[in-house]
Coordinates of C-alpha atoms in Angstrom, one line a residue:
M1 CA 28.2 28.6 2.5
A2 CA 29.9 25.4 1.2
N3 CA 29.5 22.2 3.3
I4 CA 32.6 21.2 5.2
T5 CA 34.3 17.9 4.6
I6 CA 35.6 15.1 6.8
K7 CA 39.1 16.5 6.1
D8 CA 38.0 19.9 7.4
I9 CA 36.7 18.4 10.6
A10 CA 39.9 16.4 11.1
K11 CA 42.0 19.5 10.7
A12 CA 39.9 21.6 13.0
L13 CA 39.7 19.0 15.8
N14 CA 43.2 17.6 15.3
F15 CA 42.0 14.1 14.7
S16 CA 42.8 11.7 11.8
V17 CA 40.4 11.5 8.9
S18 CA 39.9 7.8 9.8
T19 CA 38.8 8.8 13.3
I20 CA 36.3 11.4 12.0
S21 CA 34.8 8.9 9.5
K22 CA 34.4 6.2 12.1
A23 CA 32.8 8.6 14.6
L24 CA 30.3 9.9 12.0
N25 CA 29.4 6.3 11.2
N26 CA 28.9 5.5 14.9
S27 CA 31.7 3.0 15.0
Y28 CA 32.3 1.1 18.3
E29 CA 36.1 1.8 17.9
I30 CA 35.6 5.4 18.9
S31 CA 34.8 6.4 22.5
A32 CA 31.4 7.9 23.3
E33 CA 33.2 11.1 24.4
T34 CA 35.2 11.6 21.2
R35 CA 32.2 10.7 19.1
K36 CA 30.1 13.3 20.8
I37 CA 32.8 16.0 20.2
I38 CA 33.0 15.1 16.5
I39 CA 29.3 14.8 15.9
D40 CA 28.5 18.1 17.7
Y41 CA 31.1 19.9 15.6
A42 CA 29.8 18.4 12.4
N43 CA 26.3 19.4 13.2
Q44 CA 27.3 23.0 14.2
H45 CA 29.2 23.4 10.9
N46 CA 26.5 22.0 8.6
Y47 CA 28.4 18.8 7.7
R48 CA 26.5 16.7 5.1
P49 CA 27.9 13.3 4.0
N50 CA 28.8 12.8 0.3
R51 CA 26.2 10.3 -0.6
L52 CA 27.6 9.5 -4.0
A53 CA 31.0 8.7 -2.6
K54 CA 29.5 6.7 0.2
S55 CA 27.3 4.7 -2.2
L56 CA 30.3 3.9 -4.4
K57 CA 32.2 2.7 -1.4
I58 CA 29.5 0.5 0.2
G59 CA 27.6 -0.5 -2.9
H60 CA 24.4 1.2 -2.0
T61 CA 22.6 4.2 -3.5
N62 CA 20.6 5.0 -0.4
S63 CA 17.4 5.0 -2.5
I64 CA 14.2 3.0 -2.3
G65 CA 11.8 2.4 -5.2
V66 CA 8.1 2.5 -4.6
I67 CA 5.6 1.2 -7.1
V68 CA 1.9 2.0 -6.6
N69 CA -1.1 1.6 -8.8
S70 CA -2.2 5.2 -9.1
F71 CA -1.9 7.5 -6.1
F72 CA -3.5 10.4 -7.9
S73 CA -6.9 8.8 -7.7
S74 CA -6.6 7.0 -4.4
T75 CA -6.7 8.5 -0.9
F76 CA -5.7 5.2 0.5
L77 CA -2.4 5.1 -1.5
A78 CA -1.7 8.7 -0.7
Q79 CA -1.9 7.8 3.0
V80 CA 0.4 4.8 2.4
L81 CA 2.9 7.1 0.8
D82 CA 2.7 9.4 3.8
G83 CA 3.7 6.5 6.0
I84 CA 6.5 5.6 3.7
H85 CA 7.9 9.1 3.7
K86 CA 7.7 9.3 7.5
A87 CA 9.8 6.2 7.8
S88 CA 12.2 7.3 5.0
N89 CA 12.9 10.6 6.9
E90 CA 13.7 8.6 10.0
V91 CA 16.2 6.3 8.2
G92 CA 17.6 8.9 5.8
C93 CA 16.9 7.3 2.5
D94 CA 15.6 8.8 -0.8
I95 CA 12.3 7.6 -2.3
I96 CA 11.6 7.1 -6.0
I97 CA 7.8 6.8 -6.7
M98 CA 6.5 5.1 -9.9
Q99 CA 2.9 4.2 -11.0
S100 CA 1.8 1.0 -12.7
Y101 CA -1.6 2.4 -13.5
E102 CA -3.1 -1.0 -12.9
N103 CA -1.3 -2.4 -15.9
V104 CA 0.9 -5.5 -15.8
A105 CA 3.2 -4.4 -18.6
N106 CA 3.6 -1.0 -16.9
E107 CA 4.4 -2.7 -13.6
K108 CA 7.3 -4.6 -15.3
A109 CA 8.6 -1.4 -16.9
C110 CA 8.6 0.3 -13.5
L111 CA 10.6 -2.6 -12.0
D112 CA 13.1 -2.5 -14.9
S113 CA 13.5 1.3 -14.4
L114 CA 14.2 1.0 -10.7
I115 CA 16.7 -1.9 -11.2
S116 CA 18.5 0.3 -13.8
K117 CA 18.7 3.1 -11.2
G118 CA 20.3 0.7 -8.7
V119 CA 17.8 1.2 -5.9
D120 CA 18.7 -0.7 -2.7
G121 CA 15.2 -2.1 -2.4
I122 CA 11.6 -1.9 -3.8
L123 CA 8.2 -1.5 -2.1
L124 CA 5.5 -2.8 -4.4
S125 CA 1.7 -2.8 -4.4
P126 CA 1.1 -5.4 -7.2
V127 CA -1.4 -4.9 -10.0
S128 CA -2.9 -8.3 -9.0
E129 CA -2.2 -11.3 -6.9
T130 CA -0.3 -13.0 -9.8
S131 CA 1.2 -10.1 -11.8
N132 CA 4.9 -10.5 -12.8
S133 CA 5.4 -13.2 -10.0
D134 CA 8.5 -14.9 -11.5
Y135 CA 10.2 -11.6 -12.4
I136 CA 9.6 -10.2 -8.9
N137 CA 11.0 -13.3 -7.3
L138 CA 14.1 -13.1 -9.5
I139 CA 14.6 -9.4 -8.5
N140 CA 14.2 -10.2 -4.9
E141 CA 16.8 -13.0 -5.1
K142 CA 19.4 -11.6 -7.5
H143 CA 19.1 -7.8 -7.4
C144 CA 17.6 -6.2 -4.3
P145 CA 14.9 -7.0 -1.6
V146 CA 11.3 -6.5 -2.5
V147 CA 8.6 -6.0 0.1
L148 CA 4.9 -6.2 -0.9
F149 CA 2.2 -4.0 0.6
D150 CA -1.6 -3.8 0.2
R151 CA -2.0 -6.5 -2.4
L152 CA -0.2 -9.7 -1.4
N153 CA 0.9 -12.1 -4.1
P154 CA 1.1 -15.6 -2.5
E155 CA 3.6 -16.7 -5.1
I156 CA 6.2 -14.2 -4.1
K157 CA 8.6 -15.2 -1.3
T158 CA 9.2 -12.1 0.7
T159 CA 7.9 -9.9 3.5
K160 CA 4.3 -8.7 3.0
I161 CA 2.4 -6.0 4.8
G162 CA -1.4 -5.9 4.3
V163 CA -4.6 -5.8 6.2
N164 CA -7.1 -8.4 7.4
E165 CA -9.2 -8.0 4.2
Y166 CA -11.1 -11.2 4.9
K167 CA -12.3 -9.9 8.3
G168 CA -13.1 -6.4 6.9
A169 CA -15.2 -7.8 4.0
L170 CA -16.9 -10.2 6.4
E171 CA -17.9 -7.4 8.8
A172 CA -19.1 -5.1 6.0
T173 CA -21.3 -7.9 4.4
Q174 CA -22.6 -8.9 7.8
H175 CA -23.6 -5.3 8.5
L176 CA -25.6 -5.2 5.2
I177 CA -27.4 -8.5 6.1
D178 CA -28.1 -7.1 9.6
I179 CA -30.1 -4.2 8.0
N180 CA -32.0 -6.8 5.9
R181 CA -30.1 -6.1 2.7
K182 CA -29.4 -9.5 1.1
R183 CA -29.3 -8.6 -2.6
I184 CA -25.8 -7.3 -2.4
L185 CA -24.0 -6.2 -5.6
F186 CA -20.3 -6.9 -5.0
I187 CA -18.0 -4.8 -7.2
T188 CA -14.3 -5.5 -7.5
G189 CA -11.4 -5.2 -10.0
D190 CA -11.3 -7.5 -13.0
K191 CA -7.8 -8.7 -12.2
F192 CA -8.8 -10.2 -8.9
G193 CA -9.5 -13.9 -8.8
D194 CA -11.8 -16.0 -6.6
N195 CA -9.1 -16.4 -4.0
N196 CA -9.0 -12.7 -3.3
Q197 CA -9.6 -12.3 0.5
R198 CA -12.2 -9.6 0.0
I199 CA -14.2 -11.8 -2.2
Q200 CA -13.8 -14.7 0.2
G201 CA -14.9 -12.6 3.2
F202 CA -18.0 -11.5 1.2
K203 CA -18.9 -15.0 0.2
K204 CA -18.3 -16.4 3.7
A205 CA -20.8 -13.9 5.3
L206 CA -23.5 -15.0 2.8
K207 CA -22.7 -18.7 3.4
N208 CA -23.0 -18.3 7.1
L209 CA -26.6 -17.4 6.7
D210 CA -27.4 -19.7 3.8
I211 CA -27.8 -16.8 1.4
P212 CA -27.2 -18.1 -2.2
I213 CA -24.3 -16.5 -4.1
N214 CA -25.8 -15.1 -7.2
P215 CA -23.1 -14.6 -9.9
R216 CA -25.2 -11.8 -11.4
Y217 CA -24.4 -9.8 -8.3
M218 CA -20.7 -10.1 -8.9
V219 CA -19.3 -7.3 -11.0
F220 CA -15.7 -7.2 -12.1
C221 CA -14.7 -3.9 -13.6
S222 CA -11.5 -2.2 -15.0
L223 CA -9.4 -0.3 -12.4
E224 CA -7.3 1.2 -15.2
N225 CA -10.0 3.4 -16.7
T226 CA -12.6 5.1 -14.5
D227 CA -14.9 5.9 -17.5
E228 CA -15.1 2.1 -18.2
M229 CA -15.5 1.4 -14.5
D230 CA -18.5 3.9 -14.2
A231 CA -20.1 2.5 -17.3
K232 CA -19.8 -1.1 -16.1
I233 CA -21.2 -0.3 -12.7
S234 CA -24.0 1.8 -14.1
N235 CA -25.0 -0.8 -16.7
S236 CA -24.9 -3.6 -14.2
I237 CA -27.3 -1.8 -11.8
L238 CA -29.7 -0.8 -14.7
G239 CA -29.6 -4.3 -16.1
L240 CA -30.6 -5.9 -12.8
I241 CA -33.4 -3.4 -12.3
E242 CA -34.7 -4.2 -15.8
Q243 CA -34.7 -7.9 -14.8
N244 CA -36.7 -7.1 -11.7
I245 CA -33.8 -8.3 -9.5
A246 CA -32.5 -4.9 -8.4
P247 CA -29.8 -5.0 -5.7
N248 CA -30.7 -3.3 -2.5
A249 CA -27.0 -2.9 -1.4
I250 CA -23.6 -2.3 -2.9
F251 CA -20.3 -3.5 -1.5
G252 CA -17.3 -1.8 -3.1
A253 CA -14.0 -3.7 -2.9
T254 CA -11.7 -0.6 -3.4
D255 CA -11.5 3.0 -2.5
V256 CA -12.3 4.2 -6.0
I257 CA -15.1 1.7 -6.6
T258 CA -16.8 2.6 -3.4
T259 CA -16.8 6.4 -3.7
R260 CA -17.6 6.3 -7.4
S261 CA -20.5 4.0 -6.8
L262 CA -22.1 6.6 -4.5
G263 CA -21.8 9.2 -7.3
I264 CA -23.2 6.8 -9.9
L265 CA -26.3 6.1 -7.8
A266 CA -26.8 9.9 -7.4
K267 CA -26.6 10.3 -11.2
L268 CA -29.1 7.5 -11.7
K269 CA -31.4 9.2 -9.1
I270 CA -31.4 6.1 -6.9
K271 CA -31.9 7.0 -3.3
V272 CA -29.2 5.9 -0.8
P273 CA -29.8 4.1 1.5
E274 CA -33.6 3.9 0.9
E275 CA -33.3 1.9 -2.3
I276 CA -29.6 0.8 -2.3
A277 CA -27.3 0.9 0.7
V278 CA -23.6 1.5 0.1
I279 CA -20.6 0.3 2.0
G280 CA -17.0 -0.6 1.0
F281 CA -13.3 -0.3 1.5
A282 CA -12.7 3.5 1.5
N283 CA -10.1 5.7 3.2
T284 CA -11.3 9.0 2.0
D285 CA -11.1 11.6 4.8
I286 CA -14.3 13.3 3.6
A287 CA -16.5 10.1 3.9
F288 CA -18.5 11.9 6.6
S289 CA -19.2 14.9 4.4
L290 CA -20.4 13.0 1.3
N291 CA -24.1 13.0 0.5
P292 CA -25.1 10.7 2.2
S293 CA -22.1 10.2 4.5
L294 CA -20.3 6.9 3.5
S295 CA -20.2 3.8 5.6
A296 CA -16.7 2.3 5.1
I297 CA -14.1 -0.2 6.0
R298 CA -11.0 1.8 6.8
Q299 CA -7.5 0.5 6.5
P300 CA -4.5 1.7 8.6
A301 CA -2.8 2.9 5.4
K302 CA -0.2 5.2 7.0
D303 CA 0.9 2.4 9.4
M304 CA 1.1 0.0 6.5
G305 CA 3.4 2.3 4.5
Y306 CA 5.6 3.1 7.6
L307 CA 6.0 -0.6 8.5
A308 CA 6.6 -1.7 4.9
L309 CA 9.6 0.6 4.6
K310 CA 11.0 -0.3 8.0
K311 CA 10.8 -4.0 7.1
L312 CA 12.5 -3.4 3.8
I313 CA 15.4 -1.6 5.5
E314 CA 15.8 -4.7 7.8
L315 CA 16.1 -6.9 4.7
I316 CA 18.5 -4.5 2.9
E317 CA 20.8 -4.6 6.0
C318 CA 21.0 -8.4 6.0
E319 CA 24.5 -9.7 5.2
S320 CA 23.3 -12.8 3.3
N321 CA 20.3 -14.1 1.4
T322 CA 19.9 -16.9 4.0
K323 CA 19.6 -14.5 6.8
R324 CA 17.2 -12.3 4.8
T325 CA 15.0 -15.3 4.0
S326 CA 14.7 -16.1 7.7
L327 CA 13.2 -12.6 8.3
Y328 CA 10.4 -13.0 5.8
E329 CA 6.9 -12.6 7.4
T330 CA 3.4 -11.7 6.5
I331 CA 1.8 -9.0 8.7
L332 CA -1.9 -8.3 8.5
L333 CA -3.1 -5.1 10.2
E334 CA -6.6 -4.8 11.5
T335 CA -9.3 -2.8 9.7
S336 CA -12.1 -0.8 11.3
I337 CA -15.7 -0.3 10.3
N338 CA -17.4 3.1 10.3
I339 CA -21.2 3.1 10.0
R340 CA -22.7 6.2 8.5
K341 CA -25.8 7.3 6.7
S342 CA -25.3 5.4 3.5
T343 CA -26.3 2.2 5.4
T344 CA -28.4 3.8 8.2
L345 CA -32.1 3.2 7.6

Protein backbone atom coordinates (compact mmCIF):
# COMPACT_ATOMS: atom_id res chain seq x y z
CA MET A 1 0.00 0.00 0.00
CA ALA A 2 1.39 3.41 -1.01
CA ASN A 3 2.18 5.89 1.75
CA ILE A 4 -0.30 8.71 2.13
CA THR A 5 0.82 12.31 1.69
CA ILE A 6 0.21 15.50 3.61
CA LYS A 7 -2.33 16.45 0.95
CA ASP A 8 -4.20 13.17 1.54
CA ILE A 9 -4.38 13.85 5.28
CA ALA A 10 -5.54 17.43 4.69
CA LYS A 11 -8.34 16.25 2.41
CA ALA A 12 -9.46 13.49 4.79
CA LEU A 13 -9.53 15.71 7.89
CA ASN A 14 -10.66 18.90 6.14
CA PHE A 15 -7.64 20.90 7.25
CA SER A 16 -5.27 22.98 5.15
CA VAL A 17 -1.98 21.47 3.97
CA SER A 18 -0.18 24.11 6.03
CA THR A 19 -1.99 23.05 9.21
CA ILE A 20 -1.13 19.39 8.62
CA SER A 21 2.53 20.23 7.99
CA LYS A 22 2.81 22.36 11.12
CA ALA A 23 1.13 19.72 13.27
CA LEU A 24 3.43 16.97 12.03
CA ASN A 25 6.41 19.21 12.81
CA ASN A 26 5.09 19.86 16.34
CA SER A 27 4.55 23.59 15.75
CA TYR A 28 3.36 25.70 18.68
CA GLU A 29 0.88 27.37 16.28
CA ILE A 30 -1.32 24.28 16.29
CA SER A 31 -3.38 23.40 19.37
CA ALA A 32 -2.58 20.21 21.24
CA GLU A 33 -6.05 18.82 20.45
CA THR A 34 -5.73 19.40 16.69
CA ARG A 35 -2.17 18.13 16.65
CA LYS A 36 -3.26 14.90 18.31
CA ILE A 37 -6.05 14.35 15.77
CA ILE A 38 -3.63 14.83 12.87
CA ILE A 39 -0.77 12.76 14.31
CA ASP A 40 -3.10 9.89 15.26
CA TYR A 41 -4.55 9.81 11.75
CA ALA A 42 -1.07 9.95 10.21
CA ASN A 43 0.13 7.03 12.34
CA GLN A 44 -2.97 4.95 11.64
CA HIS A 45 -2.56 5.41 7.89
CA ASN A 46 1.19 4.74 7.70
CA TYR A 47 2.26 8.31 6.90
CA ARG A 48 5.99 8.62 6.27
CA PRO A 49 7.63 12.02 5.70
CA ASN A 50 9.37 12.64 2.38
CA ARG A 51 12.90 13.01 3.65
CA LEU A 52 14.31 14.18 0.34
CA ALA A 53 11.80 16.98 0.03
CA LYS A 54 12.29 17.96 3.65
CA SER A 55 16.08 17.98 3.33
CA LEU A 56 15.90 20.24 0.28
CA LYS A 57 13.65 22.62 2.14
CA ILE A 58 15.64 22.89 5.38
CA GLY A 59 19.11 22.24 4.01
CA HIS A 60 19.69 18.99 5.92
CA THR A 61 20.10 15.39 4.70
CA ASN A 62 19.15 13.87 8.07
CA SER A 63 22.29 11.73 7.88
CA ILE A 64 25.28 11.41 10.21
CA GLY A 65 28.72 10.19 9.16
CA VAL A 66 30.69 7.94 11.53
CA ILE A 67 34.39 7.22 11.04
CA VAL A 68 35.96 4.44 13.09
CA ASN A 69 39.31 2.71 12.87
CA SER A 70 38.22 -0.85 12.13
CA PHE A 71 35.12 -2.15 13.85
CA PHE A 72 35.50 -5.64 12.35
CA SER A 73 38.45 -6.36 14.65
CA SER A 74 37.33 -4.44 17.73
CA THR A 75 34.62 -5.42 20.18
CA PHE A 76 34.98 -1.98 21.74
CA LEU A 77 34.10 -0.16 18.51
CA ALA A 78 31.23 -2.54 17.83
CA GLN A 79 29.82 -1.56 21.22
CA VAL A 80 30.33 2.15 20.47
CA LEU A 81 28.40 1.71 17.21
CA ASP A 82 25.63 -0.04 19.11
CA GLY A 83 25.26 3.06 21.28
CA ILE A 84 25.32 5.33 18.22
CA HIS A 85 22.58 3.28 16.54
CA LYS A 86 20.43 3.38 19.67
CA ALA A 87 20.65 7.18 19.75
CA SER A 88 20.06 7.47 15.99
CA ASN A 89 16.84 5.46 16.29
CA GLU A 90 15.63 7.84 18.98
CA VAL A 91 16.32 10.99 16.95
CA GLY A 92 15.39 9.47 13.57
CA CYS A 93 18.57 10.02 11.59
CA ASP A 94 20.47 7.80 9.17
CA ILE A 95 24.01 6.59 9.86
CA ILE A 96 26.81 6.22 7.31
CA ILE A 97 29.73 4.20 8.73
CA MET A 98 33.24 4.40 7.26
CA GLN A 99 36.56 2.89 8.36
CA SER A 100 39.96 4.59 8.36
CA TYR A 101 41.86 1.33 9.02
CA GLU A 102 44.26 3.25 11.31
CA ASN A 103 45.58 5.18 8.29
CA VAL A 104 45.80 8.99 8.18
CA ALA A 105 45.29 9.23 4.39
CA ASN A 106 42.28 6.90 4.60
CA GLU A 107 40.85 9.04 7.38
CA LYS A 108 41.02 12.14 5.16
CA ALA A 109 39.43 10.23 2.27
CA CYS A 110 36.56 9.21 4.58
CA LEU A 111 36.07 12.83 5.63
CA ASP A 112 36.03 13.95 1.99
CA SER A 113 33.47 11.30 1.11
CA LEU A 114 31.13 12.26 3.93
CA ILE A 115 31.36 15.96 3.06
CA SER A 116 30.51 15.15 -0.57
CA LYS A 117 27.44 13.24 0.66
CA GLY A 118 26.28 16.33 2.54
CA VAL A 119 26.03 14.75 5.98
CA ASP A 120 24.68 16.97 8.73
CA GLY A 121 27.46 16.03 11.14
CA ILE A 122 30.38 13.66 11.69
CA LEU A 123 31.34 11.42 14.60
CA LEU A 124 35.05 10.64 14.46
CA SER A 125 37.44 8.37 16.33
CA PRO A 126 40.76 9.76 15.00
CA VAL A 127 43.68 7.63 13.86
CA SER A 128 45.85 9.48 16.38
CA GLU A 129 45.85 12.52 18.65
CA THR A 130 47.19 14.68 15.81
CA SER A 131 45.84 13.21 12.55
CA ASN A 132 44.27 15.66 10.05
CA SER A 133 43.83 18.29 12.79
CA ASP A 134 43.71 21.37 10.54
CA TYR A 135 41.34 19.74 8.07
CA ILE A 136 38.96 18.54 10.80
CA ASN A 137 38.89 22.03 12.34
CA LEU A 138 38.08 23.44 8.89
CA ILE A 139 35.22 20.97 8.39
CA ASN A 140 33.86 21.72 11.84
CA GLU A 141 33.91 25.46 11.15
CA LYS A 142 32.83 25.63 7.50
CA HIS A 143 30.88 22.48 6.65
CA CYS A 144 29.27 20.59 9.53
CA PRO A 145 29.81 19.86 13.23
CA VAL A 146 32.36 17.18 14.15
CA VAL A 147 32.33 15.39 17.51
CA LEU A 148 35.29 13.26 18.57
CA PHE A 149 34.95 10.05 20.54
CA ASP A 150 37.42 7.59 22.08
CA ARG A 151 40.65 9.25 20.86
CA LEU A 152 40.62 12.93 21.73
CA ASN A 153 42.78 15.21 19.60
CA PRO A 154 43.61 18.26 21.79
CA GLU A 155 44.14 20.44 18.70
CA ILE A 156 40.53 20.12 17.53
CA LYS A 157 38.07 22.61 19.00
CA THR A 158 34.82 20.72 19.44
CA THR A 159 32.91 18.44 21.80
CA LYS A 160 34.82 15.29 22.76
CA ILE A 161 33.53 12.15 24.45
CA GLY A 162 36.09 9.77 25.90
CA VAL A 163 36.99 7.85 29.02
CA ASN A 164 39.29 8.57 31.92
CA GLU A 165 42.18 6.72 30.27
CA TYR A 166 44.73 8.10 32.71
CA LYS A 167 42.90 6.69 35.72
CA GLY A 168 42.27 3.36 34.00
CA ALA A 169 45.93 2.93 33.07
CA LEU A 170 47.02 4.01 36.54
CA GLU A 171 44.76 1.43 38.20
CA ALA A 172 45.86 -1.39 35.88
CA THR A 173 49.56 -0.66 36.42
CA GLN A 174 49.06 -0.34 40.17
CA HIS A 175 47.37 -3.74 40.19
CA LEU A 176 50.40 -5.33 38.50
CA ILE A 177 52.73 -3.68 41.01
CA ASP A 178 50.53 -4.90 43.87
CA ILE A 179 51.08 -8.50 42.73
CA ASN A 180 54.82 -7.80 42.64
CA ARG A 181 55.09 -7.49 38.85
CA LYS A 182 57.39 -4.54 38.16
CA ARG A 183 59.00 -5.52 34.84
CA ILE A 184 55.94 -4.45 32.87
CA LEU A 185 55.97 -4.55 29.09
CA PHE A 186 53.72 -1.69 27.96
CA ILE A 187 52.41 -2.23 24.42
CA THR A 188 50.64 0.51 22.49
CA GLY A 189 50.07 1.84 18.96
CA ASP A 190 52.92 3.43 17.04
CA LYS A 191 50.90 6.58 16.29
CA PHE A 192 50.49 7.51 19.95
CA GLY A 193 52.92 10.02 21.44
CA ASP A 194 54.21 10.44 24.96
CA ASN A 195 51.28 12.72 25.86
CA ASN A 196 48.81 9.87 25.38
CA GLN A 197 46.85 9.53 28.63
CA ARG A 198 47.26 5.75 28.80
CA ILE A 199 51.02 6.12 28.57
CA GLN A 200 50.95 8.91 31.14
CA GLY A 201 48.87 6.85 33.58
CA PHE A 202 51.25 3.90 33.20
CA LYS A 203 54.32 6.05 33.85
CA LYS A 204 52.71 7.82 36.80
CA ALA A 205 52.02 4.52 38.58
CA LEU A 206 55.69 3.55 38.20
CA LYS A 207 56.89 6.96 39.32
CA ASN A 208 54.70 6.86 42.43
CA LEU A 209 56.76 3.89 43.67
CA ASP A 210 60.11 5.06 42.29
CA ILE A 211 60.19 2.25 39.72
CA PRO A 212 62.50 3.24 36.85
CA ILE A 213 60.89 3.55 33.41
CA ASN A 214 62.87 1.24 31.14
CA PRO A 215 62.46 2.26 27.45
CA ARG A 216 63.08 -1.37 26.45
CA TYR A 217 59.76 -2.20 28.10
CA MET A 218 57.91 0.29 25.87
CA VAL A 219 56.70 -1.33 22.64
CA PHE A 220 55.04 0.68 19.86
CA CYS A 221 53.44 -1.49 17.20
CA SER A 222 51.34 -1.07 14.08
CA LEU A 223 47.59 -1.05 14.57
CA GLU A 224 47.02 -1.23 10.81
CA ASN A 225 48.38 -4.74 10.34
CA THR A 226 47.80 -7.48 12.92
CA ASP A 227 50.50 -9.71 11.39
CA GLU A 228 53.04 -6.95 11.94
CA MET A 229 51.63 -6.34 15.40
CA ASP A 230 51.98 -10.00 16.38
CA ALA A 231 55.54 -10.14 15.07
CA LYS A 232 56.53 -6.98 16.94
CA ILE A 233 55.07 -8.19 20.23
CA SER A 234 56.51 -11.69 19.86
CA ASN A 235 59.99 -10.44 18.91
CA SER A 236 60.00 -7.92 21.76
CA ILE A 237 59.20 -10.60 24.33
CA LEU A 238 61.78 -13.05 22.95
CA GLY A 239 64.41 -10.33 22.69
CA LEU A 240 64.00 -9.38 26.34
CA ILE A 241 64.15 -13.03 27.39
CA GLU A 242 67.42 -13.46 25.48
CA GLN A 243 68.84 -10.42 27.29
CA ASN A 244 67.88 -11.96 30.64
CA ILE A 245 65.48 -9.08 31.39
CA ALA A 246 62.26 -10.91 30.61
CA PRO A 247 59.09 -9.01 31.51
CA ASN A 248 56.86 -10.53 34.16
CA ALA A 249 53.78 -8.60 33.08
CA ILE A 250 52.16 -7.12 29.96
CA PHE A 251 49.89 -4.10 29.84
CA GLY A 252 48.02 -3.78 26.53
CA ALA A 253 46.83 -0.27 25.65
CA THR A 254 44.05 -1.34 23.25
CA ASP A 255 41.45 -4.07 22.84
CA VAL A 256 43.28 -5.77 19.99
CA ILE A 257 46.74 -5.54 21.58
CA THR A 258 45.54 -6.98 24.88
CA THR A 259 43.65 -9.97 23.49
CA ARG A 260 46.31 -10.81 20.88
CA SER A 261 49.05 -10.64 23.51
CA LEU A 262 47.31 -13.42 25.40
CA GLY A 263 47.30 -15.56 22.25
CA ILE A 264 50.94 -14.78 21.46
CA LEU A 265 52.04 -15.90 24.93
CA ALA A 266 50.14 -19.18 24.46
CA LYS A 267 51.90 -19.70 21.13
CA LEU A 268 55.28 -19.04 22.78
CA LYS A 269 54.35 -21.52 25.52
CA ILE A 270 54.78 -18.86 28.19
CA LYS A 271 52.55 -19.51 31.19
CA VAL A 272 50.03 -16.84 32.18
CA PRO A 273 50.10 -15.55 34.87
CA GLU A 274 52.90 -17.67 36.37
CA GLU A 275 55.60 -16.27 34.06
CA ILE A 276 53.89 -13.21 32.60
CA ALA A 277 50.69 -11.63 33.91
CA VAL A 278 48.43 -9.85 31.41
CA ILE A 279 46.06 -6.92 31.80
CA GLY A 280 44.91 -4.14 29.51
CA PHE A 281 42.10 -2.18 27.95
CA ALA A 282 39.68 -4.78 26.57
CA ASN A 283 35.92 -4.76 26.08
CA THR A 284 35.53 -8.27 24.74
CA ASP A 285 32.44 -9.96 26.15
CA ILE A 286 34.25 -13.30 26.31
CA ALA A 287 37.13 -12.11 28.54
CA PHE A 288 35.90 -14.45 31.27
CA SER A 289 36.04 -17.49 28.96
CA LEU A 290 39.54 -16.96 27.55
CA ASN A 291 42.30 -19.25 28.77
CA PRO A 292 43.15 -17.92 31.26
CA SER A 293 40.31 -15.46 31.78
CA LEU A 294 41.52 -11.94 31.03
CA SER A 295 41.95 -9.13 33.55
CA ALA A 296 40.85 -5.95 31.82
CA ILE A 297 40.08 -2.27 31.99
CA ARG A 298 36.58 -1.99 30.55
CA GLN A 299 35.27 1.19 28.94
CA PRO A 300 31.57 2.20 28.83
CA ALA A 301 31.65 1.98 25.04
CA LYS A 302 27.90 1.90 24.38
CA ASP A 303 27.36 4.94 26.61
CA MET A 304 30.16 6.73 24.77
CA GLY A 305 28.56 6.16 21.36
CA TYR A 306 25.08 7.09 22.58
CA LEU A 307 26.27 10.32 24.20
CA ALA A 308 28.48 11.27 21.24
CA LEU A 309 25.55 11.21 18.82
CA LYS A 310 23.25 13.06 21.21
CA LYS A 311 25.85 15.82 21.63
CA LEU A 312 26.36 16.01 17.87
CA ILE A 313 22.62 16.52 17.35
CA GLU A 314 22.73 19.41 19.84
CA LEU A 315 25.47 21.06 17.77
CA ILE A 316 23.66 20.44 14.49
CA GLU A 317 20.55 22.16 15.84
CA CYS A 318 22.44 25.32 16.85
CA GLU A 319 21.45 28.39 14.86
CA SER A 320 24.93 29.93 14.78
CA ASN A 321 28.61 29.00 15.08
CA THR A 322 28.89 31.24 18.13
CA LYS A 323 26.17 29.36 19.98
CA ARG A 324 27.64 26.05 18.84
CA THR A 325 31.09 26.96 20.16
CA SER A 326 29.61 27.80 23.56
CA LEU A 327 28.36 24.19 23.83
CA TYR A 328 31.75 22.57 23.27
CA GLU A 329 32.77 20.31 26.15
CA THR A 330 35.01 17.37 26.95
CA ILE A 331 33.32 14.50 28.79
CA LEU A 332 35.36 11.66 30.29
CA LEU A 333 33.40 8.58 31.34
CA GLU A 334 34.77 6.32 34.07
CA THR A 335 36.36 2.95 33.35
CA SER A 336 36.09 -0.15 35.51
CA ILE A 337 38.71 -2.78 36.33
CA ASN A 338 37.88 -6.49 36.22
CA ILE A 339 40.47 -8.75 37.83
CA ARG A 340 40.54 -12.33 36.48
CA LYS A 341 42.94 -15.25 36.27
CA SER A 342 45.47 -13.64 33.89
CA THR A 343 46.74 -11.61 36.87
CA THR A 344 45.66 -13.83 39.75
CA LEU A 345 48.62 -15.70 41.26
